[in-house]
Short mmCIF file of C-alpha atoms and ligand atoms in Angstrom, two decimals:
data_model
loop_
_atom_site.label_atom_id
_atom_site.label_comp_id
_atom_site.label_asym_id
_atom_site.label_seq_id
_atom_site.Cartn_x
_atom_site.Cartn_y
_atom_site.Cartn_z
CA UNK A 1 -29.66 48.46 -10.53
CA UNK A 2 -28.79 51.96 -9.31
CA UNK A 3 -25.27 53.26 -9.92
CA UNK A 4 -23.38 55.55 -7.54
CA UNK A 5 -22.74 58.09 -10.31
CA UNK A 6 -23.89 58.77 -13.87
CA UNK A 7 -20.33 58.01 -14.99
CA UNK A 8 -20.56 54.56 -13.38
CA UNK A 9 -23.89 53.94 -15.11
CA UNK A 10 -22.55 55.03 -18.50
CA UNK A 11 -19.39 52.99 -18.03
CA UNK A 12 -21.42 49.89 -17.10
CA UNK A 13 -23.62 50.29 -20.18
CA UNK A 14 -20.68 51.09 -22.49
CA UNK A 15 -18.81 47.94 -21.45
CA UNK A 16 -21.87 45.73 -21.90
CA UNK A 17 -22.62 47.21 -25.35
CA UNK A 18 -18.98 46.81 -26.46
CA UNK A 19 -18.79 43.19 -25.26
CA UNK A 20 -22.17 41.96 -26.52
CA UNK A 21 -22.50 40.00 -29.77
CA UNK A 22 -26.23 40.60 -30.16
CA UNK A 23 -27.67 44.04 -29.43
CA UNK A 24 -31.07 45.57 -30.16
CA UNK A 25 -31.28 49.35 -30.43
CA UNK A 26 -34.99 50.21 -30.08
CA UNK A 27 -36.03 53.82 -30.68
CA UNK A 28 -39.01 56.14 -30.60
CA UNK A 29 -39.70 59.76 -31.46
CA UNK A 30 -37.33 61.08 -28.77
CA UNK A 31 -34.27 60.01 -30.79
CA UNK A 32 -35.35 62.51 -33.48
CA UNK A 33 -36.31 65.36 -31.14
CA UNK A 34 -32.88 67.02 -31.42
CA UNK A 35 -33.20 66.90 -35.21
CA UNK A 36 -36.23 69.16 -34.86
CA UNK A 37 -38.91 66.47 -35.36
CA UNK A 38 -41.80 66.95 -32.89
CA UNK A 39 -42.44 63.98 -30.60
CA UNK A 40 -45.94 62.55 -30.09
CA UNK A 41 -46.56 62.92 -26.39
CA UNK A 42 -43.91 65.30 -25.10
CA UNK A 43 -44.20 69.08 -24.79
CA UNK A 44 -45.23 70.52 -28.16
CA UNK A 45 -45.81 66.94 -29.26
CA UNK A 46 -47.65 66.13 -32.47
CA UNK A 47 -50.63 64.63 -30.69
CA UNK A 48 -51.01 67.89 -28.73
CA UNK A 49 -52.13 69.77 -31.85
CA UNK A 50 -53.89 66.79 -33.39
CA UNK A 51 -55.45 63.84 -31.55
CA UNK A 52 -54.00 60.57 -32.85
CA UNK A 53 -57.46 59.04 -33.00
CA UNK A 54 -58.52 61.94 -35.26
CA UNK A 55 -55.83 61.46 -37.84
CA UNK A 56 -53.67 58.33 -37.51
CA UNK A 57 -56.50 55.81 -38.07
CA UNK A 58 -58.13 54.17 -41.12
CA UNK A 59 -61.47 55.60 -40.02
CA UNK A 60 -60.06 59.14 -40.12
CA UNK A 61 -58.72 58.52 -43.62
CA UNK A 62 -62.05 57.11 -44.82
CA UNK A 63 -63.85 60.09 -43.29
CA UNK A 64 -61.53 62.84 -44.53
CA UNK A 65 -58.64 61.72 -46.77
CA UNK A 66 -57.78 65.32 -47.62
CA UNK A 67 -57.22 66.29 -43.95
CA UNK A 68 -55.17 63.16 -43.29
CA UNK A 69 -53.04 63.65 -46.43
CA UNK A 70 -52.59 67.32 -45.49
CA UNK A 71 -51.24 66.29 -42.07
CA UNK A 72 -48.91 63.63 -43.46
CA UNK A 73 -47.76 65.87 -46.31
CA UNK A 74 -46.93 68.57 -43.78
CA UNK A 75 -45.06 66.16 -41.50
CA UNK A 76 -43.10 64.79 -44.46
CA UNK A 77 -42.08 68.29 -45.58
CA UNK A 78 -41.01 69.14 -42.02
CA UNK A 79 -38.97 65.95 -41.61
CA UNK A 80 -37.39 66.23 -45.08
CA UNK A 81 -35.87 69.53 -43.88
CA UNK A 82 -34.41 67.84 -40.76
CA UNK A 83 -31.10 65.98 -40.57
CA UNK A 84 -30.08 62.87 -38.63
CA UNK A 85 -28.51 63.93 -35.31
CA UNK A 86 -25.49 62.57 -33.41
CA UNK A 87 -27.61 59.77 -31.93
CA UNK A 88 -28.81 58.53 -35.35
CA UNK A 89 -25.25 58.70 -36.67
CA UNK A 90 -23.71 56.88 -33.69
CA UNK A 91 -26.38 54.14 -33.93
CA UNK A 92 -25.74 53.78 -37.67
CA UNK A 93 -21.97 53.49 -37.18
CA UNK A 94 -22.48 50.97 -34.37
CA UNK A 95 -24.81 48.84 -36.51
CA UNK A 96 -22.64 49.11 -39.64
CA UNK A 97 -19.59 47.70 -37.84
CA UNK A 98 -21.41 44.98 -35.84
CA UNK A 99 -23.45 42.29 -37.70
CA UNK A 100 -25.24 41.27 -34.49
CA UNK A 101 -26.78 44.72 -33.98
CA UNK A 102 -30.46 45.23 -34.96
CA UNK A 103 -31.82 48.78 -35.20
CA UNK A 104 -35.59 48.73 -34.63
CA UNK A 105 -37.54 51.97 -34.80
CA UNK A 106 -41.15 53.07 -34.27
CA UNK A 107 -40.37 56.27 -36.14
CA UNK A 108 -41.63 57.00 -39.64
CA UNK A 109 -39.30 59.99 -40.18
CA UNK A 110 -36.63 58.08 -42.13
CA UNK A 111 -33.77 59.67 -40.16
CA UNK A 112 -32.29 56.34 -39.03
CA UNK A 113 -32.46 55.14 -42.64
CA UNK A 114 -30.65 58.26 -43.89
CA UNK A 115 -27.88 57.88 -41.29
CA UNK A 116 -27.73 54.12 -41.88
CA UNK A 117 -27.49 54.58 -45.65
CA UNK A 118 -24.38 56.67 -45.18
CA UNK A 119 -22.93 54.05 -42.79
CA UNK A 120 -24.13 50.93 -44.64
CA UNK A 121 -26.48 49.62 -41.94
CA UNK A 122 -30.15 48.52 -42.14
CA UNK A 123 -33.18 49.50 -40.05
CA UNK A 124 -36.39 47.65 -39.11
CA UNK A 125 -39.20 50.24 -39.32
CA UNK A 126 -42.17 48.89 -37.35
CA UNK A 127 -44.66 51.62 -38.28
CA UNK A 128 -43.77 52.30 -41.93
CA UNK A 129 -42.51 55.51 -43.50
CA UNK A 130 -43.66 59.05 -44.28
CA UNK A 131 -41.76 58.75 -47.58
CA UNK A 132 -43.89 56.01 -49.08
CA UNK A 133 -47.48 55.58 -50.27
CA UNK A 134 -49.66 52.50 -50.67
CA UNK A 135 -52.61 51.99 -53.00
CA UNK A 136 -55.95 51.61 -51.22
CA UNK A 137 -57.14 49.19 -53.89
CA UNK A 138 -54.23 47.15 -55.35
CA UNK A 139 -51.84 47.59 -52.43
CA UNK A 140 -48.99 48.75 -54.66
CA UNK A 141 -46.23 50.48 -52.64
CA UNK A 142 -44.27 53.37 -54.10
CA UNK A 143 -41.72 55.82 -52.75
CA UNK A 144 -43.54 59.11 -52.31
CA UNK A 145 -41.97 62.43 -51.43
CA UNK A 146 -43.85 64.83 -53.69
CA UNK A 147 -45.68 67.78 -52.13
CA UNK A 148 -49.30 66.75 -51.44
CA UNK A 149 -52.04 68.90 -53.04
CA UNK A 150 -55.06 68.37 -50.79
CA UNK A 151 -57.23 70.95 -52.59
CA UNK A 152 -59.64 68.26 -53.68
CA UNK A 153 -60.04 64.47 -53.75
CA UNK A 154 -58.84 64.53 -57.35
CA UNK A 155 -55.62 66.33 -56.52
CA UNK A 156 -54.70 63.77 -53.81
CA UNK A 157 -52.13 61.12 -54.83
CA UNK A 158 -53.58 58.31 -56.97
CA UNK A 159 -52.17 54.95 -58.07
CA UNK A 160 -50.35 54.89 -61.43
CA UNK A 161 -51.37 51.26 -61.89
CA UNK A 162 -55.08 51.23 -61.05
CA UNK A 163 -56.00 54.89 -60.48
CA UNK A 164 -57.30 54.38 -56.91
CA UNK A 165 -56.50 56.75 -54.04
CA UNK A 166 -53.09 56.27 -52.36
CA UNK A 167 -52.62 56.37 -48.57
CA UNK A 168 -49.53 57.11 -46.46
CA UNK A 169 -47.49 53.91 -46.04
CA UNK A 170 -47.63 53.98 -42.25
CA UNK A 171 -49.30 51.71 -39.67
CA UNK A 172 -52.32 53.49 -38.15
CA UNK A 173 -53.88 52.83 -34.75
CA UNK A 174 -56.08 49.75 -35.01
CA UNK A 175 -54.01 48.36 -37.89
CA UNK A 176 -51.73 45.38 -37.55
CA UNK A 177 -48.01 45.73 -38.17
CA UNK A 178 -46.36 43.85 -41.04
CA UNK A 179 -46.02 40.37 -39.49
CA UNK A 180 -42.63 39.76 -41.13
CA UNK A 181 -41.23 42.99 -39.71
CA UNK A 182 -42.70 42.36 -36.26
CA UNK A 183 -41.47 38.74 -36.19
CA UNK A 184 -37.96 39.87 -37.16
CA UNK A 185 -38.04 42.51 -34.41
CA UNK A 186 -39.28 40.07 -31.77
CA UNK A 187 -36.73 37.43 -32.83
CA UNK A 188 -33.93 39.98 -32.47
CA UNK A 189 -35.31 41.04 -29.08
CA UNK A 190 -35.48 37.45 -27.77
CA UNK A 191 -31.85 36.77 -28.63
CA UNK A 192 -30.38 40.13 -27.60
CA UNK A 193 -27.80 40.34 -24.80
CA UNK A 194 -28.33 44.10 -24.50
CA UNK A 195 -31.38 46.16 -25.48
CA UNK A 196 -30.67 49.90 -25.76
CA UNK A 197 -34.01 51.78 -25.63
CA UNK A 198 -33.79 55.38 -26.82
CA UNK A 199 -36.47 58.07 -26.74
CA UNK A 200 -39.70 56.13 -26.46
CA UNK A 201 -42.57 56.54 -24.00
CA UNK A 202 -43.05 52.76 -24.37
CA UNK A 203 -46.83 53.20 -24.53
CA UNK A 204 -47.59 51.95 -28.04
CA UNK A 205 -48.17 48.22 -28.52
CA UNK A 206 -47.18 45.82 -29.87
CA UNK A 207 -43.97 47.86 -30.61
CA UNK A 208 -43.09 48.47 -26.96
CA UNK A 209 -42.99 44.69 -26.42
CA UNK A 210 -39.60 44.69 -28.18
CA UNK A 211 -38.06 45.99 -24.95
CA UNK A 212 -40.04 43.78 -22.56
CA UNK A 213 -39.39 40.64 -24.62
CA UNK A 214 -35.65 41.38 -24.61
CA UNK A 215 -35.61 41.94 -20.85
CA UNK A 216 -37.69 38.80 -20.24
CA UNK A 217 -35.22 36.80 -22.34
CA UNK A 218 -32.40 38.02 -20.10
CA UNK A 219 -31.05 41.03 -21.98
CA UNK A 220 -29.59 43.96 -20.09
CA UNK A 221 -32.02 46.88 -20.54
CA UNK A 222 -30.39 50.29 -20.97
CA UNK A 223 -32.83 53.22 -21.21
CA UNK A 224 -31.89 56.66 -22.58
CA UNK A 225 -34.77 59.08 -22.12
CA UNK A 226 -35.35 62.68 -21.05
CA UNK A 227 -38.07 61.46 -18.65
CA UNK A 228 -39.17 58.34 -16.77
CA UNK A 229 -41.20 55.74 -18.69
CA UNK A 230 -42.97 52.46 -17.78
CA UNK A 231 -39.66 50.73 -18.61
CA UNK A 232 -37.51 52.79 -16.24
CA UNK A 233 -38.15 50.74 -13.11
CA UNK A 234 -37.15 47.48 -14.77
CA UNK A 235 -34.18 48.88 -16.71
CA UNK A 236 -30.69 47.80 -15.56
CA UNK A 237 -29.27 51.19 -16.50
CA UNK A 238 -31.33 54.40 -16.71
CA UNK A 239 -29.62 57.38 -18.35
CA UNK A 240 -31.79 60.46 -17.98
CA UNK A 241 -30.99 63.03 -20.63
CA UNK A 242 -30.82 63.81 -24.31
CA UNK A 243 -30.19 61.08 -26.86
CA UNK A 244 -27.90 63.27 -28.98
CA UNK A 245 -25.52 63.68 -26.04
CA UNK A 246 -25.70 60.27 -24.36
CA UNK A 247 -25.93 57.76 -27.25
CA UNK A 248 -22.61 58.69 -28.95
CA UNK A 249 -20.85 58.34 -25.58
CA UNK A 250 -22.39 54.87 -25.16
CA UNK A 251 -21.64 53.59 -28.65
CA UNK A 252 -18.58 55.33 -30.05
CA UNK A 253 -15.23 53.90 -29.10
CA UNK A 254 -13.99 57.30 -28.17
CA UNK A 255 -14.43 58.37 -31.84
CA UNK A 256 -14.98 62.07 -32.29
CA UNK A 257 -18.73 62.65 -32.30
C1 BV8 B 301 -52.57 47.13 -33.26
C2 BV8 B 301 -47.35 55.59 -37.31
C3 BV8 B 301 -54.70 46.17 -33.06
C4 BV8 B 301 -48.37 56.61 -37.68
C5 BV8 B 301 -47.85 54.94 -35.02
C6 BV8 B 301 -52.19 46.13 -26.81
C7 BV8 B 301 -51.93 45.25 -27.85
C8 BV8 B 301 -52.19 45.62 -29.17
C9 BV8 B 301 -52.71 46.90 -29.45
C10 BV8 B 301 -52.96 47.76 -28.39
C11 BV8 B 301 -52.71 47.39 -27.10
N1 BV8 B 301 -53.06 48.43 -26.30
C12 BV8 B 301 -53.49 49.45 -27.06
C13 BV8 B 301 -53.48 49.07 -28.33
C14 BV8 B 301 -53.87 49.91 -29.46
C15 BV8 B 301 -52.73 50.77 -29.98
C16 BV8 B 301 -51.89 51.37 -28.89
O1 BV8 B 301 -50.81 50.88 -28.58
N2 BV8 B 301 -52.36 52.47 -28.32
C17 BV8 B 301 -51.58 53.16 -27.30
C18 BV8 B 301 -51.65 54.67 -27.53
C19 BV8 B 301 -52.13 52.77 -25.94
N3 BV8 B 301 -51.90 49.99 -30.86
C20 BV8 B 301 -52.25 49.88 -32.16
O2 BV8 B 301 -53.29 50.34 -32.61
C21 BV8 B 301 -51.29 49.13 -33.05
N4 BV8 B 301 -52.05 48.20 -33.82
O3 BV8 B 301 -52.12 46.57 -32.33
O4 BV8 B 301 -53.76 46.81 -33.89
C22 BV8 B 301 -54.89 44.84 -33.66
C23 BV8 B 301 -54.37 43.72 -33.01
C24 BV8 B 301 -54.61 42.50 -33.54
C25 BV8 B 301 -55.33 42.37 -34.74
C26 BV8 B 301 -55.82 43.51 -35.40
C27 BV8 B 301 -55.59 44.75 -34.87
C28 BV8 B 301 -50.64 50.04 -34.08
C29 BV8 B 301 -49.86 51.12 -33.41
C30 BV8 B 301 -49.09 51.91 -34.46
C31 BV8 B 301 -49.62 53.32 -34.50
N5 BV8 B 301 -48.79 54.13 -35.41
N6 BV8 B 301 -47.12 55.65 -35.87
C32 BV8 B 301 -47.85 58.00 -37.52
O5 BV8 B 301 -46.70 58.21 -37.07
O6 BV8 B 301 -48.61 58.92 -37.88
S1 BV8 B 301 -47.49 55.03 -33.36
C33 BV8 B 301 -46.69 56.50 -32.98
O7 BV8 B 301 -46.40 56.39 -31.57
C34 BV8 B 301 -45.32 56.71 -33.61
O8 BV8 B 301 -44.88 55.65 -34.42
C35 BV8 B 301 -44.42 56.84 -32.39
O9 BV8 B 301 -43.12 56.50 -32.62
C36 BV8 B 301 -45.09 55.87 -31.51
C37 BV8 B 301 -44.70 55.71 -30.11
O10 BV8 B 301 -44.49 56.94 -29.54
P1 BV8 B 301 -42.96 57.29 -29.16
O11 BV8 B 301 -42.10 57.00 -30.33
O12 BV8 B 301 -42.61 56.61 -27.89
O13 BV8 B 301 -43.02 58.85 -29.00
P2 BV8 B 301 -43.57 59.67 -27.74
O14 BV8 B 301 -43.73 61.08 -28.17
O15 BV8 B 301 -44.72 58.94 -27.13
O16 BV8 B 301 -42.37 59.59 -26.67
C38 BV8 B 301 -41.18 60.29 -26.95
C39 BV8 B 301 -40.23 59.93 -25.82
O17 BV8 B 301 -38.97 60.53 -26.09
C40 BV8 B 301 -40.70 60.44 -24.47
O18 BV8 B 301 -40.52 59.40 -23.52
C41 BV8 B 301 -39.75 61.62 -24.18
O19 BV8 B 301 -39.45 61.71 -22.79
C42 BV8 B 301 -38.52 61.19 -24.93
N7 BV8 B 301 -37.67 62.29 -25.38
C43 BV8 B 301 -38.06 63.49 -25.89
N8 BV8 B 301 -36.96 64.18 -26.28
C44 BV8 B 301 -35.88 63.41 -26.04
C45 BV8 B 301 -36.32 62.20 -25.46
N9 BV8 B 301 -35.47 61.21 -25.09
C46 BV8 B 301 -34.16 61.42 -25.31
N10 BV8 B 301 -33.64 62.54 -25.87
C47 BV8 B 301 -34.48 63.56 -26.24
N11 BV8 B 301 -33.95 64.67 -26.77
ZN1 ZN B 302 -53.51 50.61 -57.32
#
């Protein structure tokens, strides 16, 4: 559907989001761009300096755990210095006040979780977190935000329980997502009346299916993105611009941003 003006489009989306019982807010790296977190595929994106297949895969970790830990340690330090932006905060407020709202993110930067913690909402993180580590032998998961010393294999993080090497607690390319998390995300998508998609290139599967499943089940698809994506043509409302500006207007009932 194409609206005569941007105001009409925003008004249409605002009304639908306010009236809906069940809403999915599905986000990607673009929602964190205004917090200073580099995106993956946009200008200056993370994958520009590093190729995903070189670093975000189990093969890369097996081949060179020090390089992979160095990259994740650096990303974690960068993100820890960033703050949730107006989009994260508006989404957290929206979810905290509405039990039928599910926040589903592909991001591992923890910014939704920090905003949600302040607002008392929860977040489904499809691809894990930069702030956790998992044992490569016993699978033990632990919060992990210490600086990573990649000087040698011995100085890399090791498991307190069994002594084996730890890995970042994220989902790498070629790895399956946690089935419980993915099922919860797909269930929310199938029963959503509105799916608000913010800042994702919608290229990574199976995550991107959250939006297509919602649309196929009859949800109104509202896309907020700086550029066009494979979802844009099928979206009911396309809002081209920055998440930090548009999302609070869509979700806040006129509250000061
Ligand atoms: C799996 C964690 C196989 C690590 C990440 C079909 C089915 C199944 C698999 C595949 C398939 N086709 C291909 C595959 C393989 C692969 C895949 O999808 N490849 C892609 C590249 C084609 N998928 C997998 O490997 C998945 N695993 O399926 O295993 C399998 C199957 C069965 C049995 C056994 C095995 C696992 C994928 C998970 C990978 N891990 N992250 C880490 O972060 O280091 S994915 C990574 O990409 C991040 O999580 C990131 O969030 C995600 C998606 O990217 P986006 O978030 O969309 O970010 P991007 O930069 O691309 O876009 C940013 C957008 O924001 C842009 O549109 C831009 O315009 C916009 N923007 C920028 N600024 C703003 C803005 N918008 C608004 N405001 C702004 N200010
Ligand atoms: Zn262990």
